[in-house]
CSV table of C-alpha atoms in Angstrom, one decimal:
chain,number,residue,atom,x,y,z
L,251,MET,CA,159.4,86.7,115.3
L,252,PHE,CA,160.8,89.5,112.8
L,253,THR,CA,162.5,92.6,114.2
L,254,ALA,CA,164.1,95.6,113.5
L,255,ARG,CA,167.5,94.1,112.5
L,256,THR,CA,166.1,90.8,110.6
L,257,LEU,CA,164.2,93.1,109.0
L,258,ALA,CA,166.8,95.3,108.1
L,259,PRO,CA,168.5,93.2,105.0
L,260,LEU,CA,165.7,92.9,103.3
L,261,ARG,CA,165.0,96.5,103.4
L,262,VAL,CA,169.2,96.8,101.4
L,263,ALA,CA,167.5,93.6,99.4
L,264,ALA,CA,164.9,95.2,98.1
L,265,ARG,CA,166.6,98.7,97.4
L,266,THR,CA,170.1,96.7,95.7
L,267,GLN,CA,167.9,94.4,94.0
L,268,PRO,CA,166.8,94.6,89.9
L,269,SER,CA,163.7,96.4,89.9
L,270,ALA,CA,162.1,92.9,89.2
L,271,PHE,CA,162.6,91.8,92.5
L,272,ARG,CA,160.8,94.7,93.7
L,273,GLY,CA,158.0,94.0,91.5
L,274,ALA,CA,158.0,91.1,93.0
L,275,LEU,CA,157.6,93.1,96.5
L,276,ALA,CA,155.7,95.4,95.8
L,277,ILE,CA,153.0,92.4,94.0
L,278,ARG,CA,152.2,91.7,97.9
L,279,SER,CA,150.8,94.9,98.9
L,280,ILE,CA,147.7,95.4,96.2
L,281,SER,CA,143.9,94.3,97.2
L,282,PHE,CA,142.9,91.5,95.5
L,283,TRP,CA,138.9,93.0,96.2
L,284,GLY,CA,139.8,96.7,94.6
L,285,ASN,CA,137.8,96.3,91.8
L,286,VAL,CA,134.4,95.4,94.0
L,287,PRO,CA,131.9,98.5,92.9
L,288,GLN,CA,130.3,100.1,95.4
L,289,GLY,CA,126.7,99.3,95.7
L,290,PRO,CA,123.5,101.2,94.8
L,291,PRO,CA,121.9,102.7,98.1
L,292,ALA,CA,118.6,100.8,99.3
L,293,ILE,CA,115.7,101.5,101.4
L,294,LEU,CA,118.1,100.7,104.4
L,295,GLY,CA,119.2,103.9,103.1
L,296,ILE,CA,115.4,105.5,104.4
L,297,THR,CA,116.4,104.5,107.6
L,298,GLU,CA,119.2,106.0,107.6
L,299,ALA,CA,118.7,109.4,106.5
L,300,PHE,CA,115.6,109.3,108.9
L,301,LYS,CA,117.8,108.5,112.3
L,302,ALA,CA,119.8,111.4,111.2
L,303,ASP,CA,117.3,113.8,111.1
L,304,LYS,CA,117.1,115.8,114.6
L,305,PHE,CA,113.5,117.0,114.1
L,306,ASP,CA,111.1,115.5,116.6
L,307,GLN,CA,108.6,114.6,114.6
L,308,LYS,CA,110.0,113.3,112.0
L,309,ILE,CA,107.7,110.0,110.2
L,310,ASN,CA,109.5,107.1,108.4
L,311,LEU,CA,107.4,105.2,106.6
L,312,GLY,CA,110.7,103.4,104.8
L,313,VAL,CA,110.5,99.9,106.0
L,314,GLY,CA,108.7,97.0,106.6
L,315,ALA,CA,107.6,95.9,109.8
L,316,TYR,CA,105.0,96.5,111.8
L,317,ARG,CA,104.3,99.1,114.4
L,318,ASP,CA,102.1,99.8,117.0
L,319,ASP,CA,99.9,103.0,117.5
L,320,GLN,CA,103.1,104.0,119.3
L,321,GLY,CA,105.3,103.5,116.9
L,322,LYS,CA,106.7,100.6,118.1
L,323,PRO,CA,107.9,97.3,117.5
L,324,PHE,CA,105.2,94.7,118.5
L,325,VAL,CA,106.0,91.2,120.3
L,326,LEU,CA,103.0,89.4,120.2
L,327,PRO,CA,101.3,88.5,123.8
L,328,SER,CA,101.4,84.6,121.9
L,329,VAL,CA,104.5,84.6,121.2
L,330,LEU,CA,105.8,85.2,124.1
L,331,GLU,CA,103.6,82.9,125.7
L,332,ALA,CA,104.9,80.5,123.3
L,333,GLU,CA,108.5,80.8,124.2
L,334,LYS,CA,107.7,81.2,127.8
L,335,ARG,CA,106.0,77.3,127.1
L,336,ILE,CA,109.3,76.3,125.5
L,337,ILE,CA,111.9,77.3,127.8
L,338,ASP,CA,109.6,75.7,130.6
L,339,ARG,CA,110.0,72.3,128.8
L,340,LYS,CA,113.8,73.1,128.7
L,341,ALA,CA,113.8,71.7,124.5
L,342,ASP,CA,117.5,70.5,124.1
L,343,LYS,CA,119.2,72.9,120.7
L,344,GLU,CA,119.7,69.6,118.9
L,345,TYR,CA,119.9,70.1,115.1
L,346,ALA,CA,117.0,69.8,113.2
L,347,GLY,CA,116.1,67.5,110.1
L,348,ILE,CA,117.3,68.8,106.7
L,349,THR,CA,113.7,70.0,106.2
L,350,GLY,CA,113.1,71.2,109.5
L,351,VAL,CA,111.1,71.1,112.4
L,352,PRO,CA,108.5,68.2,111.4
L,353,ALA,CA,105.4,70.0,113.8
L,354,PHE,CA,106.5,73.3,112.6
L,355,THR,CA,105.9,72.2,108.3
L,356,LYS,CA,102.9,69.9,108.9
L,357,ALA,CA,101.2,72.9,110.6
L,358,ALA,CA,102.9,75.7,107.9
L,359,ALA,CA,101.0,73.4,105.2
L,360,LEU,CA,98.0,73.1,107.1
L,361,LEU,CA,97.5,76.6,107.0
L,362,ALA,CA,98.3,77.4,103.6
L,363,TYR,CA,96.1,74.9,101.6
L,364,GLY,CA,93.3,74.1,104.3
L,365,ALA,CA,92.1,70.9,106.2
L,366,ASP,CA,90.4,70.1,102.7
L,367,SER,CA,92.8,70.3,100.5
L,368,ALA,CA,92.9,67.0,98.2
L,369,PRO,CA,97.2,67.1,97.8
L,370,LEU,CA,97.3,67.8,101.5
L,371,LYS,CA,94.9,64.4,102.3
L,372,GLU,CA,96.3,62.4,99.7
L,373,ASP,CA,100.7,63.1,100.6
L,374,ARG,CA,100.8,64.9,97.3
L,375,ILE,CA,103.2,67.9,99.0
L,376,ALA,CA,106.7,68.3,99.4
L,377,ILE,CA,107.4,70.9,102.1
L,378,THR,CA,110.4,71.8,103.9
L,379,GLN,CA,111.7,75.1,106.6
L,380,SER,CA,113.2,77.7,105.5
L,381,ILE,CA,115.1,80.9,106.1
L,382,SER,CA,112.0,82.9,106.5
L,383,GLY,CA,110.1,83.8,102.7
L,384,THR,CA,113.5,85.1,101.2
L,385,GLY,CA,114.9,82.0,102.3
L,386,ALA,CA,112.2,79.7,101.1
L,387,LEU,CA,112.6,81.8,97.4
L,388,ARG,CA,115.6,81.0,97.3
L,389,LEU,CA,115.0,77.7,97.6
L,390,GLY,CA,112.3,77.6,94.9
L,391,ALA,CA,114.4,79.3,92.7
L,392,ALA,CA,117.4,76.8,93.0
L,393,PHE,CA,115.1,74.0,92.6
L,394,LEU,CA,113.0,75.7,89.8
L,395,GLU,CA,117.0,76.2,88.2
L,396,ARG,CA,118.1,72.5,88.7
L,397,PHE,CA,115.0,70.4,87.4
L,398,TYR,CA,112.1,72.6,85.1
L,399,PRO,CA,112.0,71.0,82.0
L,400,PHE,CA,110.9,73.8,80.3
L,401,ALA,CA,112.6,77.6,79.7
L,402,LYS,CA,114.1,78.8,82.7
L,403,THR,CA,112.6,82.1,82.8
L,404,VAL,CA,110.3,83.6,85.3
L,405,TYR,CA,107.5,85.9,84.7
L,406,ILE,CA,107.0,88.6,88.0
L,407,PRO,CA,104.6,91.4,87.9
L,408,ASN,CA,105.7,95.5,87.2
L,409,PRO,CA,106.3,96.0,90.3
L,410,SER,CA,107.4,93.5,92.2
L,411,TRP,CA,109.0,92.9,95.7
L,412,ALA,CA,112.7,94.5,94.7
L,413,ASN,CA,114.3,91.1,95.8
L,414,HIS,CA,112.5,88.2,93.8
L,415,GLY,CA,114.4,89.8,90.3
L,416,ALA,CA,117.7,89.1,91.9
L,417,ILE,CA,116.7,86.2,93.5
L,418,PHE,CA,115.7,84.5,90.5
L,419,LYS,CA,119.1,85.5,88.6
L,420,ASP,CA,121.5,85.0,91.4
L,421,ALA,CA,120.0,81.4,91.4
L,422,GLY,CA,120.3,81.1,86.9
L,423,LEU,CA,116.9,81.9,85.9
L,424,SER,CA,116.1,84.9,83.4
L,425,VAL,CA,113.4,87.2,84.6
L,426,GLU,CA,110.9,88.7,82.5
L,427,LYS,CA,107.7,91.2,83.9
L,428,TYR,CA,104.3,91.0,83.1
L,429,ARG,CA,101.4,93.9,83.3
L,430,TYR,CA,100.3,94.5,87.2
L,431,TYR,CA,100.1,98.7,88.3
L,432,ASN,CA,98.1,101.3,86.5
L,433,LYS,CA,99.7,104.4,87.0
L,434,ASP,CA,97.0,106.2,86.2
L,435,THR,CA,94.4,104.6,87.8
L,436,ILE,CA,97.0,103.7,90.3
L,437,GLY,CA,95.5,100.2,90.7
L,438,LEU,CA,95.6,97.3,89.1
L,439,ASP,CA,95.9,96.1,85.0
L,440,PHE,CA,93.8,93.4,85.0
L,441,GLU,CA,93.8,93.3,81.1
L,442,GLY,CA,97.0,94.0,80.6
L,443,LEU,CA,98.0,91.4,83.1
L,444,ILE,CA,95.6,88.8,81.5
L,445,ALA,CA,97.0,89.7,78.6
L,446,ASP,CA,100.6,89.1,78.9
L,447,ILE,CA,99.5,85.7,80.6
L,448,LYS,CA,98.0,84.1,77.3
L,449,ALA,CA,101.1,86.2,75.5
L,450,ALA,CA,103.8,84.0,77.6
L,451,PRO,CA,105.7,81.2,75.6
L,452,LYS,CA,103.9,78.2,76.6
L,453,HIS,CA,104.9,76.4,80.2
L,454,SER,CA,106.5,79.9,81.4
L,455,VAL,CA,106.4,80.3,84.8
L,456,PHE,CA,104.7,82.9,86.4
L,457,LEU,CA,105.5,83.9,90.3
L,458,LEU,CA,102.6,85.6,92.4
L,459,HIS,CA,101.7,87.3,95.1
L,460,ALA,CA,99.1,85.6,97.1
L,461,CYS,CA,97.8,88.8,99.1
L,462,ALA,CA,98.9,91.8,100.3
L,463,HIS,CA,100.5,92.6,96.8
L,464,ASN,CA,104.1,94.1,97.8
L,465,PRO,CA,105.0,96.8,96.7
L,466,THR,CA,101.3,98.5,95.3
L,467,GLY,CA,99.0,96.2,98.1
L,468,ILE,CA,96.8,96.2,95.1
L,469,ASP,CA,95.1,92.7,94.8
L,470,PRO,CA,93.1,91.4,92.2
L,471,THR,CA,89.5,90.4,93.1
L,472,GLU,CA,88.0,86.4,93.9
L,473,ALA,CA,86.7,86.8,90.9
L,474,GLN,CA,89.8,88.1,88.7
L,475,TRP,CA,92.0,85.6,90.5
L,476,ARG,CA,89.8,82.4,88.5
L,477,SER,CA,90.2,84.2,85.5
L,478,ILE,CA,94.2,84.3,86.2
L,479,SER,CA,94.1,80.9,87.1
L,480,ASP,CA,92.3,80.0,83.7
L,481,ALA,CA,94.9,82.0,82.0
L,482,VAL,CA,98.0,80.4,83.7
L,483,LYS,CA,95.7,76.8,82.3
L,484,ALA,CA,95.3,77.7,79.0
L,485,GLY,CA,98.8,78.4,78.5
L,486,GLU,CA,100.3,75.8,80.7
L,487,HIS,CA,101.9,77.5,83.0
L,488,TYR,CA,103.4,77.2,86.4
L,489,ALA,CA,101.8,79.2,88.8
L,490,PHE,CA,104.7,80.3,91.4
L,491,PHE,CA,103.6,81.8,94.7
L,492,ASP,CA,105.1,84.0,97.3
L,493,MET,CA,103.1,84.5,100.5
L,494,ALA,CA,104.5,86.7,103.0
L,495,TYR,CA,101.2,88.1,104.6
L,496,GLN,CA,98.5,85.3,105.8
L,497,GLY,CA,95.8,86.5,107.8
L,498,PHE,CA,97.7,90.1,107.7
L,499,ALA,CA,96.5,91.5,105.1
L,500,SER,CA,92.7,91.2,105.7
L,501,GLY,CA,92.8,89.1,109.5
L,502,ASP,CA,91.5,86.2,108.0
L,503,THR,CA,93.9,83.3,107.7
L,504,ASP,CA,91.4,81.6,105.3
L,505,LYS,CA,90.6,84.5,103.0
L,506,ASP,CA,93.7,85.7,102.3
L,507,ALA,CA,94.5,82.0,101.2
L,508,PHE,CA,92.0,82.0,98.8
L,509,ALA,CA,94.3,82.1,95.3
L,510,ILE,CA,96.3,79.4,96.8
L,511,ARG,CA,93.6,77.1,97.5
L,512,HIS,CA,91.3,78.3,94.3
L,513,PHE,CA,94.2,77.1,92.1
L,514,VAL,CA,94.9,73.7,93.7
L,515,LYS,CA,91.5,73.1,93.6
L,516,GLU,CA,91.5,73.6,89.8
L,517,GLY,CA,94.7,71.1,89.5
L,518,HIS,CA,97.2,73.4,88.9
L,519,GLU,CA,100.8,71.5,91.1
L,520,ILE,CA,102.1,75.1,92.5
L,521,ALA,CA,105.3,76.5,94.6
L,522,LEU,CA,104.3,78.2,97.4
L,523,CYS,CA,106.7,80.3,99.5
L,524,GLN,CA,105.8,81.5,103.1
L,525,SER,CA,107.0,83.8,105.7
L,526,PHE,CA,106.1,84.0,108.7
L,527,ALA,CA,107.3,87.3,109.7
L,528,LYS,CA,104.9,89.7,109.5
L,529,ASN,CA,102.1,87.5,110.4
L,530,MET,CA,103.8,86.1,114.1
L,531,GLY,CA,106.4,88.9,114.3
L,532,LEU,CA,109.4,86.7,113.9
L,533,TYR,CA,111.2,89.0,111.7
L,534,GLY,CA,114.9,88.1,113.2
L,535,GLU,CA,113.6,84.3,114.1
L,536,ARG,CA,113.9,83.9,110.0
L,537,VAL,CA,110.9,81.3,109.9
L,538,GLY,CA,109.5,80.1,106.6
L,539,ALA,CA,108.1,77.5,104.3
L,540,PHE,CA,109.0,76.2,101.1
L,541,SER,CA,106.6,73.6,99.0
L,542,ILE,CA,105.8,72.6,96.0
L,543,VAL,CA,102.4,69.9,95.6
L,544,THR,CA,102.7,66.9,93.5
L,545,SER,CA,100.5,64.2,91.3
L,546,SER,CA,101.6,61.6,93.7
L,547,ALA,CA,102.7,60.5,96.9
L,548,GLU,CA,105.6,58.6,94.9
L,549,GLU,CA,106.8,61.7,93.3
L,550,LYS,CA,106.5,63.9,96.3
L,551,LYS,CA,108.9,61.3,97.8
L,552,ARG,CA,111.4,62.2,94.7
L,553,VAL,CA,111.0,66.4,95.0
L,554,ASP,CA,111.9,65.9,98.5
L,555,SER,CA,115.0,64.1,98.4
L,556,GLN,CA,115.9,66.4,96.0
L,557,VAL,CA,115.0,69.4,98.1
L,558,LYS,CA,116.9,68.0,101.2
L,559,ILE,CA,120.0,67.8,98.5
L,560,LEU,CA,119.4,70.9,97.9
L,561,VAL,CA,119.2,72.3,101.5
L,562,ARG,CA,122.5,70.7,102.7
L,563,PRO,CA,125.1,72.4,100.9
L,564,LEU,CA,123.6,75.7,101.2
L,565,TYR,CA,123.2,75.8,105.1
L,566,SER,CA,122.8,72.1,106.3
L,567,ASN,CA,119.8,72.8,108.1
L,568,PRO,CA,117.3,75.4,109.4
L,569,PRO,CA,117.4,77.3,112.9
L,570,ILE,CA,115.2,76.1,115.7
L,571,ASN,CA,113.6,78.2,117.9
L,572,GLY,CA,111.5,80.5,115.7
L,573,ALA,CA,109.5,77.3,114.1
L,574,ARG,CA,109.2,76.0,117.7
L,575,ILE,CA,107.4,79.1,118.4
L,576,ALA,CA,105.0,79.2,115.4
L,577,SER,CA,104.4,75.3,116.0
L,578,GLU,CA,103.2,76.2,119.6
L,579,ILE,CA,101.3,78.7,118.4
L,580,LEU,CA,100.3,76.6,114.9
L,581,ASN,CA,99.1,73.7,117.3
L,582,ASP,CA,97.8,74.8,119.9
L,583,SER,CA,93.9,75.5,120.3
L,584,ALA,CA,93.7,78.3,122.6
L,585,LEU,CA,97.1,79.7,121.5
L,586,ASN,CA,96.4,79.8,118.0
L,587,THR,CA,92.7,81.4,118.8
L,588,LYS,CA,95.0,83.7,120.6
L,589,TRP,CA,96.8,84.8,117.9
L,590,LEU,CA,94.6,85.0,115.2
L,591,GLY,CA,92.7,87.7,117.1
L,592,GLU,CA,95.9,88.9,117.7
L,593,VAL,CA,96.7,89.2,113.2
L,594,LYS,CA,93.6,90.7,113.1
L,595,GLY,CA,94.4,93.0,115.2
L,596,MET,CA,97.2,94.1,113.6
L,597,ALA,CA,95.9,94.2,109.9
L,598,ASP,CA,92.3,95.8,111.3
L,599,ARG,CA,95.3,98.4,112.7
L,600,ILE,CA,96.7,99.3,109.3
L,601,ILE,CA,92.7,99.1,107.8
L,602,SER,CA,91.9,102.5,109.9
L,603,MET,CA,95.0,103.9,109.3
L,604,ARG,CA,94.7,103.6,105.9
L,605,ALA,CA,91.0,105.2,106.4
L,606,ALA,CA,92.5,108.0,108.7
L,607,LEU,CA,94.8,108.9,106.5
L,608,LYS,CA,92.5,108.8,103.2
L,609,LYS,CA,89.7,111.1,105.6
L,610,ASN,CA,92.3,113.5,106.6
L,611,LEU,CA,93.0,114.1,103.1
L,612,GLU,CA,89.7,114.6,102.0
L,613,GLU,CA,89.3,117.5,105.7
L,614,LEU,CA,92.0,119.2,104.6
L,615,GLY,CA,90.6,119.9,100.7
L,616,SER,CA,92.9,118.2,98.3
L,617,LYS,CA,91.3,117.5,95.0
L,618,HIS,CA,92.5,114.6,94.0
L,619,ASP,CA,90.9,111.5,94.5
L,620,TRP,CA,92.3,109.3,97.2
L,621,SER,CA,90.0,106.3,97.4
L,622,HIS,CA,92.9,104.1,96.2
L,623,ILE,CA,94.4,104.4,99.3
L,624,THR,CA,91.5,102.0,101.1
L,625,SER,CA,91.0,99.6,98.0
L,626,GLN,CA,94.2,98.5,98.5
L,627,ILE,CA,95.5,96.1,101.5
L,628,GLY,CA,98.5,95.2,103.2
L,629,MET,CA,100.8,96.7,104.8
L,630,PHE,CA,102.2,98.7,102.0
L,631,CYS,CA,100.2,101.2,100.3
L,632,TYR,CA,101.1,102.9,96.5
L,633,THR,CA,100.1,106.9,96.8
L,634,GLY,CA,100.4,108.3,93.3
L,635,LEU,CA,103.2,110.3,94.3
L,636,LYS,CA,106.3,111.3,92.0
L,637,PRO,CA,109.7,111.0,92.9
L,638,GLU,CA,109.9,114.4,93.2
L,639,GLN,CA,106.9,114.9,96.0
L,640,VAL,CA,108.5,111.9,97.7
L,641,LYS,CA,112.1,114.1,98.0
L,642,ARG,CA,110.0,117.4,99.2
L,643,LEU,CA,108.6,114.7,102.1
L,644,ALA,CA,111.6,114.1,103.2
L,645,GLN,CA,113.1,117.3,102.7
L,646,GLU,CA,110.8,120.1,103.9
L,647,PHE,CA,108.8,117.7,106.5
L,648,SER,CA,110.7,115.2,107.1
L,649,VAL,CA,108.5,112.4,106.2
L,650,TYR,CA,110.3,109.5,104.6
L,651,GLY,CA,109.2,107.0,102.3
L,652,THR,CA,110.5,105.4,98.6
L,653,ALA,CA,111.3,107.2,95.5
L,654,ASP,CA,107.9,105.2,93.7
L,655,GLY,CA,106.0,106.8,96.1
L,656,ARG,CA,105.1,103.4,98.3
L,657,ILE,CA,104.3,104.5,101.8
L,658,SER,CA,104.7,101.4,105.0
L,659,VAL,CA,101.2,101.7,106.7
L,660,ALA,CA,102.5,100.1,109.9
L,661,GLY,CA,104.5,103.6,110.2
L,662,ILE,CA,101.4,105.8,110.4
L,663,THR,CA,100.0,106.2,113.8
L,664,SER,CA,97.0,107.6,115.4
L,665,LYS,CA,99.8,110.9,116.7
L,666,ASN,CA,101.0,111.8,113.4
L,667,VAL,CA,98.4,110.5,110.6
L,668,ARG,CA,97.3,114.5,110.4
L,669,ARG,CA,100.3,116.0,109.6
L,670,LEU,CA,101.0,113.6,107.3
L,671,ALA,CA,98.1,114.0,105.7
L,672,GLU,CA,99.3,117.8,106.0
L,673,SER,CA,102.7,117.4,104.6
L,674,ILE,CA,101.0,115.3,101.5
L,675,HIS,CA,98.7,117.6,101.0
L,676,LYS,CA,100.8,120.5,100.5
L,677,VAL,CA,103.7,118.6,97.9
L,678,THR,CA,100.1,117.5,96.0
L,679,SER,CA,99.2,121.1,96.1
L,680,SER,CA,101.9,123.0,95.0
């Protein structure tokens, strides 16, 4: 233990020794992290601004989590029932295997690919539990970086979820963009999308949002998906799907899986990332899955072995609680039926809020065409608002959204939709 008496000689030595000695002592006080730059503000910055606002009728349209019509977080009754059953069984807390809870991954694959899926029947799908959709994407990116035999470049839609580019780049992949959003029509740039797929080098990797495109809410039609599949196949490209909203988009889990199932039926050996954050409300439980369709059961075994090798040094094995909840819901017929009804209820509320916002804007006499609000789907809506209009919404009306005009429709309620419409009308009329 150092005391004033033991430290005194050191202080004298520091004063009397040559400058080199004093410099050596000074070096020890330099921070190792002094060169770390401040990162840019994220979506969470919107939440902080919202919290600091004292206006009692403020509206937060920034963060992508479902809210009920009272603006409150919603825990699904099916989730509560599943949790109760798990507790009553007094299940242990042992580690899951490297690829997760088997009953969950089997059910997740069935939900995505469908009971009549040939690769599923033929045991050609390698699947692992992941740390929600983000973890699935990161694991998939690592697999591509290590094993994809062609150019390590991933094409993502412009725009895409903000984290997509970061995930692929951090895994060592290059990222390019393909056309997706037409700002003039506030709709899909289908011609540009197809042209970019055709122009890409052979064997390129294309990230595709299976449903409820984030951030635009603009999805291809089924006919357009068929054309996209044909273009991907013609270029011998690889389809990498992100499906974070199955069931949450239309209210129908089969309809929302159309693109996945069509691509697989057409012979694409896709990669798929699934999340159960939105459709089960398991945000903080971090429940997801990553799967790869292979050409044979033997190839599946090899792919599965390498996925395990990737997982082991990352996090060893995934958490069990959320996977057990999802497994209980997916594997119990009565509970599954209840959950499907709840998913449809959430989707229907989002759809009804879109219709109400459009109706109120029209009733207020807005001269703008707001049809895109109801033609888009899912939690997010690309409003077409300009950055300066979004800024005015926050500063003058306490309505908070992202600078690109994206709003989370889940933040709209029957109580605030009129005031939201009035605020939008005011900033778009002057």
